[in-house]
Amino acid sequence: MHTLYPAIKPYATHRLEVDHTHQVYIEECGTPDGIPVLFVHGGPGAGCSEKDRCFFDPEKYRIILFDQRGCGQSTPYAELNHNTMTNLVADMEKIRLFLSIEQWMLFGDSWGSTLSLVYAQTHPKMVSAMVLGGVFLARKQDIDWLYHCGANRIFPDNWEHFIEVIPQDERGDLIEAYYRRLLGDNEVARMNAAKHWSTWQGAVLTLRPNQDTMDHFSDAHNALAIACIECHFFKHRCWLDQPILSRMNMIANIPSVIVHGRYDMVCPLDNATTLLRHWPKAELQIIREAGHSLQEPSITDALVRATDKFSQAF
């Protein structure tokens, strides 16, 4: 079984001013003249971690990571103004131009798969290949699964914790109810809502309970950006002008590998199988004993195999 490559440090870091409000943090690792690959993190709002550098052979790849607007080391933290799908796609293109990259590979997990797909559909000639994990198509049914009816039937105990901060008469629209609290002036209520939102996601992320994952999502600093930015995007249906599936002809011939856990409770497997029906040249690997997290051993194995495969193809 393939595991992550050994830990590495960036050989360069940057702060790119993408508009009058936001600065985006960027780092480069691996080999400067290697195959350019952009790691597109999940959430939205989760930011990158040191482990995210390690899905790629550092002797073959020029590994680029960036924290999307409002999270990680990007500033201002948890900022929602000028933070939309259009903005994030534009940021990715600004990063490509800033780093003088002609064409790059995209590696996107969960929300990162959504953003990678939309970027590729917007700039198809700039994408050499794609590796996507835990696909999220950002349809209403996909958002409802996690925040209305679906995952709550599998994790009713964790769901009770998630909804306990919302009065009974507001539970018909939990995203709206959370949004009001997360944007409110009461800092105690705001932080309490953020931790409940983020802890719910951490609880359903892995096939087996994982304390490291729970600790990350329950950390107050991480929780604030995750909760505020996710709720912001989901309230506005991710600002998708057109459904992702309606534009798959734009990227039909881009070499792609999709990796998805059979027991993914954040983004059910039908996200991936539906995508494959609209993208017949893509390769789908269904991982038998796995949930959603790219840190689950069998998911990691498949993703590293995919990046190794592309490193030999280019």
Short mmCIF file of C-alpha atoms in Angstrom, two decimals:
data_model
loop_
_atom_site.label_atom_id
_atom_site.label_comp_id
_atom_site.label_asym_id
_atom_site.label_seq_id
_atom_site.Cartn_x
_atom_site.Cartn_y
_atom_site.Cartn_z
CA MET A 1 0.00 0.00 0.00
CA HIS A 2 1.25 3.46 -0.93
CA THR A 3 1.64 6.00 1.86
CA LEU A 4 2.36 9.71 1.83
CA TYR A 5 5.79 10.82 0.67
CA PRO A 6 8.10 12.02 3.49
CA ALA A 7 7.45 15.44 4.98
CA ILE A 8 9.02 18.34 3.10
CA LYS A 9 9.40 22.08 3.56
CA PRO A 10 8.51 24.75 1.00
CA TYR A 11 11.38 26.14 -1.04
CA ALA A 12 9.38 29.36 -1.55
CA THR A 13 6.37 31.11 -0.02
CA HIS A 14 4.40 34.06 -1.33
CA ARG A 15 1.60 36.42 -0.39
CA LEU A 16 -0.39 37.44 -3.44
CA GLU A 17 -2.72 40.42 -3.19
CA VAL A 18 -5.69 39.25 -5.25
CA ASP A 19 -7.88 42.31 -4.61
CA HIS A 20 -8.12 45.29 -2.28
CA THR A 21 -9.35 43.04 0.56
CA HIS A 22 -7.66 39.65 0.29
CA GLN A 23 -4.10 38.35 0.32
CA VAL A 24 -3.66 34.68 -0.56
CA TYR A 25 -0.88 32.56 0.94
CA ILE A 26 1.01 30.35 -1.53
CA GLU A 27 3.83 27.87 -1.09
CA GLU A 28 5.97 25.88 -3.50
CA CYS A 29 7.55 22.53 -2.64
CA GLY A 30 9.37 19.75 -4.44
CA THR A 31 11.30 20.42 -7.64
CA PRO A 32 11.16 23.91 -9.21
CA ASP A 33 11.38 22.49 -12.74
CA GLY A 34 9.06 19.54 -12.02
CA ILE A 35 5.51 18.91 -13.22
CA PRO A 36 3.39 21.78 -11.89
CA VAL A 37 0.52 20.58 -9.69
CA LEU A 38 -1.88 22.71 -7.68
CA PHE A 39 -3.30 21.27 -4.46
CA VAL A 40 -6.86 22.61 -4.01
CA HIS A 41 -7.99 22.10 -0.43
CA GLY A 42 -11.42 21.31 0.88
CA GLY A 43 -13.95 23.03 3.06
CA PRO A 44 -14.47 25.64 1.78
CA GLY A 45 -12.47 27.21 4.58
CA ALA A 46 -10.33 24.30 5.70
CA GLY A 47 -6.94 25.61 4.54
CA CYS A 48 -3.89 23.47 3.76
CA SER A 49 -1.79 21.32 6.08
CA GLU A 50 1.78 20.05 5.96
CA LYS A 51 0.54 16.59 4.95
CA ASP A 52 -1.05 18.02 1.81
CA ARG A 53 2.44 18.50 0.34
CA CYS A 54 3.08 14.77 0.53
CA PHE A 55 0.72 13.27 -2.07
CA PHE A 56 3.34 13.89 -4.77
CA ASP A 57 6.83 12.66 -5.54
CA PRO A 58 8.90 15.75 -4.65
CA GLU A 59 11.58 14.79 -7.14
CA LYS A 60 9.10 14.90 -10.01
CA TYR A 61 6.56 17.55 -9.08
CA ARG A 62 6.55 21.29 -8.53
CA ILE A 63 3.97 21.21 -5.74
CA ILE A 64 1.93 24.38 -5.26
CA LEU A 65 -0.43 24.87 -2.33
CA PHE A 66 -2.56 27.88 -1.51
CA ASP A 67 -5.00 28.78 1.23
CA GLN A 68 -8.24 30.00 -0.28
CA ARG A 69 -9.68 33.37 0.73
CA GLY A 70 -10.33 33.77 4.43
CA CYS A 71 -8.64 30.62 5.72
CA GLY A 72 -5.30 29.10 6.64
CA GLN A 73 -2.57 31.73 6.34
CA SER A 74 -4.52 33.89 3.91
CA THR A 75 -5.83 37.19 5.22
CA PRO A 76 -8.12 38.60 6.48
CA TYR A 77 -9.12 35.50 8.42
CA ALA A 78 -12.71 34.21 8.01
CA GLU A 79 -13.50 37.17 5.73
CA LEU A 80 -16.67 36.66 3.67
CA ASN A 81 -16.71 39.85 1.60
CA HIS A 82 -15.61 39.23 -1.99
CA ASN A 83 -15.44 35.51 -1.22
CA THR A 84 -17.35 33.64 -3.94
CA MET A 85 -16.78 30.86 -6.45
CA THR A 86 -15.93 33.43 -9.14
CA ASN A 87 -13.35 35.02 -6.84
CA LEU A 88 -11.69 31.70 -6.02
CA VAL A 89 -11.47 30.63 -9.66
CA ALA A 90 -9.97 34.01 -10.52
CA ASP A 91 -7.45 33.61 -7.68
CA MET A 92 -6.29 30.29 -9.06
CA GLU A 93 -5.69 31.82 -12.46
CA LYS A 94 -3.85 34.75 -10.87
CA ILE A 95 -1.61 32.27 -9.05
CA ARG A 96 -0.84 30.44 -12.31
CA LEU A 97 0.15 33.69 -14.00
CA PHE A 98 2.09 34.92 -10.95
CA LEU A 99 4.16 31.71 -10.94
CA SER A 100 4.62 31.78 -14.75
CA ILE A 101 3.08 28.33 -15.23
CA GLU A 102 1.86 27.50 -18.71
CA GLN A 103 -0.25 24.49 -17.73
CA TRP A 104 -0.74 22.59 -14.49
CA MET A 105 -2.31 19.51 -12.99
CA LEU A 106 -5.09 19.95 -10.42
CA PHE A 107 -5.43 17.84 -7.27
CA GLY A 108 -8.70 18.60 -5.49
CA ASP A 109 -10.38 16.91 -2.55
CA SER A 110 -14.01 17.36 -1.47
CA TRP A 111 -14.77 21.08 -1.97
CA GLY A 112 -11.41 21.15 -3.71
CA SER A 113 -12.86 18.83 -6.36
CA THR A 114 -15.74 21.28 -6.89
CA LEU A 115 -13.43 24.24 -7.28
CA SER A 116 -11.06 22.26 -9.52
CA LEU A 117 -13.91 21.25 -11.82
CA VAL A 118 -15.21 24.81 -12.11
CA TYR A 119 -11.70 26.19 -12.72
CA ALA A 120 -11.06 23.54 -15.39
CA GLN A 121 -14.35 24.31 -17.11
CA THR A 122 -13.43 28.00 -17.09
CA HIS A 123 -9.79 27.52 -18.20
CA PRO A 124 -9.67 24.07 -19.84
CA LYS A 125 -6.48 24.72 -21.83
CA MET A 126 -4.57 25.45 -18.63
CA VAL A 127 -5.22 22.01 -17.08
CA SER A 128 -3.03 19.03 -18.02
CA ALA A 129 -4.68 16.42 -15.77
CA MET A 130 -6.88 16.11 -12.69
CA VAL A 131 -6.93 13.95 -9.57
CA LEU A 132 -10.13 14.35 -7.57
CA GLY A 133 -11.06 12.81 -4.24
CA GLY A 134 -14.39 12.73 -2.40
CA VAL A 135 -16.26 14.49 -5.21
CA PHE A 136 -18.76 17.20 -4.27
CA LEU A 137 -21.00 18.45 -7.09
CA ALA A 138 -22.56 21.25 -5.00
CA ARG A 139 -26.10 20.41 -6.07
CA LYS A 140 -28.96 21.26 -3.71
CA GLN A 141 -29.36 17.57 -2.93
CA ASP A 142 -25.67 17.33 -1.96
CA ILE A 143 -25.93 20.24 0.48
CA ASP A 144 -29.24 18.93 1.83
CA TRP A 145 -27.69 15.51 2.46
CA LEU A 146 -25.35 16.97 5.08
CA TYR A 147 -27.47 19.81 6.48
CA HIS A 148 -31.08 18.73 6.11
CA CYS A 149 -31.77 15.03 5.69
CA GLY A 150 -29.37 12.20 4.90
CA ALA A 151 -26.26 11.95 7.04
CA ASN A 152 -28.37 12.73 10.12
CA ARG A 153 -30.02 9.31 9.76
CA ILE A 154 -26.62 7.60 9.95
CA PHE A 155 -25.26 9.80 12.75
CA PRO A 156 -28.36 10.76 14.78
CA ASP A 157 -26.36 11.23 17.99
CA ASN A 158 -23.91 13.69 16.39
CA TRP A 159 -26.81 15.38 14.63
CA GLU A 160 -28.50 16.09 17.96
CA HIS A 161 -25.33 17.90 19.04
CA PHE A 162 -25.30 19.84 15.77
CA ILE A 163 -28.88 21.13 16.07
CA GLU A 164 -28.95 21.74 19.82
CA VAL A 165 -27.85 25.39 19.41
CA ILE A 166 -30.78 26.12 17.07
CA PRO A 167 -34.29 26.61 18.53
CA GLN A 168 -36.96 24.20 17.33
CA ASP A 169 -38.81 26.85 15.33
CA GLU A 170 -35.68 27.65 13.25
CA ARG A 171 -34.72 24.10 12.33
CA GLY A 172 -36.57 24.13 9.03
CA ASP A 173 -33.56 25.90 7.49
CA LEU A 174 -30.47 25.11 9.52
CA ILE A 175 -28.07 26.82 7.13
CA GLU A 176 -29.97 30.10 7.43
CA ALA A 177 -30.22 29.72 11.21
CA TYR A 178 -26.49 29.07 11.54
CA TYR A 179 -25.67 31.91 9.15
CA ARG A 180 -27.44 34.44 11.37
CA ARG A 181 -25.47 33.27 14.41
CA LEU A 182 -22.13 33.06 12.64
CA LEU A 183 -22.51 36.65 11.39
CA GLY A 184 -23.97 37.96 14.63
CA ASP A 185 -22.43 40.43 17.09
CA ASN A 186 -22.50 38.03 20.04
CA GLU A 187 -18.98 36.57 19.99
CA VAL A 188 -19.81 33.79 22.46
CA ALA A 189 -22.80 32.65 20.42
CA ARG A 190 -20.80 33.01 17.22
CA MET A 191 -17.97 30.81 18.47
CA ASN A 192 -20.39 28.26 19.93
CA ALA A 193 -22.16 27.98 16.58
CA ALA A 194 -18.85 27.65 14.74
CA LYS A 195 -17.69 24.79 16.95
CA HIS A 196 -21.01 22.94 16.62
CA TRP A 197 -20.97 23.34 12.82
CA SER A 198 -17.36 22.22 12.43
CA THR A 199 -17.61 19.35 14.94
CA TRP A 200 -20.57 17.90 13.01
CA GLN A 201 -18.47 17.72 9.88
CA GLY A 202 -15.50 16.22 11.71
CA ALA A 203 -17.72 13.51 13.18
CA VAL A 204 -18.90 12.22 9.79
CA LEU A 205 -15.63 12.65 7.88
CA THR A 206 -13.98 9.27 8.49
CA LEU A 207 -15.17 5.69 8.33
CA ARG A 208 -13.88 5.03 11.84
CA PRO A 209 -13.70 7.67 14.58
CA ASN A 210 -10.44 9.59 14.38
CA GLN A 211 -9.42 11.75 17.31
CA ASP A 212 -6.89 13.80 15.33
CA THR A 213 -9.63 14.73 12.87
CA MET A 214 -12.04 15.63 15.65
CA ASP A 215 -9.40 17.73 17.41
CA HIS A 216 -8.70 19.65 14.20
CA PHE A 217 -12.36 20.42 13.54
CA SER A 218 -13.17 21.29 17.14
CA ASP A 219 -10.22 23.70 17.46
CA ALA A 220 -11.76 27.15 17.88
CA HIS A 221 -9.50 28.86 15.33
CA ASN A 222 -10.08 26.25 12.63
CA ALA A 223 -13.79 26.02 13.40
CA LEU A 224 -14.45 29.70 12.80
CA ALA A 225 -13.18 29.80 9.21
CA ILE A 226 -14.64 26.39 8.34
CA ALA A 227 -18.09 27.23 9.69
CA CYS A 228 -18.34 30.81 8.44
CA ILE A 229 -17.04 30.16 4.93
CA GLU A 230 -18.88 26.87 4.41
CA CYS A 231 -22.17 28.31 5.63
CA HIS A 232 -21.61 31.39 3.46
CA PHE A 233 -21.05 29.29 0.34
CA PHE A 234 -23.84 26.80 0.99
CA LYS A 235 -26.39 29.52 1.75
CA HIS A 236 -25.67 30.94 -1.70
CA ARG A 237 -25.56 27.52 -3.42
CA CYS A 238 -21.85 28.09 -4.07
CA TRP A 239 -22.58 30.81 -6.63
CA LEU A 240 -22.76 28.28 -9.45
CA ASP A 241 -24.19 30.02 -12.50
CA GLN A 242 -24.52 26.66 -14.23
CA PRO A 243 -24.51 23.16 -12.76
CA ILE A 244 -21.12 21.47 -13.00
CA LEU A 245 -22.60 18.54 -14.90
CA SER A 246 -23.96 20.81 -17.63
CA ARG A 247 -20.45 21.92 -18.66
CA MET A 248 -18.56 18.63 -18.65
CA ASN A 249 -18.08 18.85 -22.41
CA MET A 250 -15.52 21.60 -21.69
CA ILE A 251 -13.15 19.13 -20.00
CA ALA A 252 -14.15 15.86 -21.66
CA ASN A 253 -10.62 15.03 -22.81
CA ILE A 254 -8.59 16.05 -19.75
CA PRO A 255 -6.95 12.89 -18.27
CA SER A 256 -8.52 12.38 -14.85
CA VAL A 257 -8.69 9.99 -11.91
CA ILE A 258 -11.54 10.13 -9.39
CA VAL A 259 -11.09 8.46 -5.98
CA HIS A 260 -14.15 8.06 -3.75
CA GLY A 261 -14.85 6.09 -0.58
CA ARG A 262 -17.87 3.80 -0.74
CA TYR A 263 -18.97 4.85 2.74
CA ASP A 264 -18.44 8.57 2.29
CA MET A 265 -21.00 10.24 4.56
CA VAL A 266 -20.06 13.81 3.62
CA CYS A 267 -20.31 13.42 -0.16
CA PRO A 268 -22.19 10.20 -1.01
CA LEU A 269 -20.77 8.01 -3.75
CA ASP A 270 -23.45 9.02 -6.25
CA ASN A 271 -21.59 12.34 -6.65
CA ALA A 272 -18.75 10.39 -8.26
CA THR A 273 -20.81 7.89 -10.24
CA THR A 274 -23.01 10.67 -11.63
CA LEU A 275 -19.92 12.66 -12.59
CA LEU A 276 -18.49 9.62 -14.36
CA ARG A 277 -21.63 9.27 -16.50
CA HIS A 278 -20.95 12.79 -17.77
CA TRP A 279 -17.19 12.21 -18.05
CA PRO A 280 -16.72 8.77 -19.61
CA LYS A 281 -12.98 9.18 -20.22
CA ALA A 282 -12.29 9.69 -16.50
CA GLU A 283 -11.21 6.78 -14.32
CA LEU A 284 -13.22 6.14 -11.14
CA GLN A 285 -11.77 4.16 -8.25
CA ILE A 286 -14.31 3.24 -5.58
CA ILE A 287 -12.47 2.56 -2.33
CA ARG A 288 -14.21 -0.28 -0.55
CA GLU A 289 -13.47 0.42 3.12
CA ALA A 290 -13.25 4.19 3.34
CA GLY A 291 -15.22 7.31 4.14
CA HIS A 292 -14.49 10.85 3.03
CA SER A 293 -11.10 11.84 4.43
CA LEU A 294 -8.10 11.82 2.13
CA GLN A 295 -6.03 10.81 5.17
CA GLU A 296 -7.72 7.39 5.37
CA PRO A 297 -5.03 4.84 4.39
CA SER A 298 -6.84 3.31 1.43
CA ILE A 299 -7.81 6.75 0.06
CA THR A 300 -4.23 7.96 0.48
CA ASP A 301 -2.98 4.85 -1.33
CA ALA A 302 -5.23 5.46 -4.35
CA LEU A 303 -4.44 9.18 -4.56
CA VAL A 304 -0.67 8.65 -4.38
CA ARG A 305 -0.91 5.93 -7.02
CA ALA A 306 -2.77 8.40 -9.24
CA THR A 307 -0.14 11.13 -8.89
CA ASP A 308 2.61 8.56 -9.50
CA LYS A 309 0.80 7.44 -12.65
CA PHE A 310 0.66 10.98 -14.01
CA SER A 311 4.28 11.67 -13.10
CA GLN A 312 5.27 8.82 -15.40
CA ALA A 313 2.90 9.94 -18.19
CA PHE A 314 4.23 13.50 -18.55
#
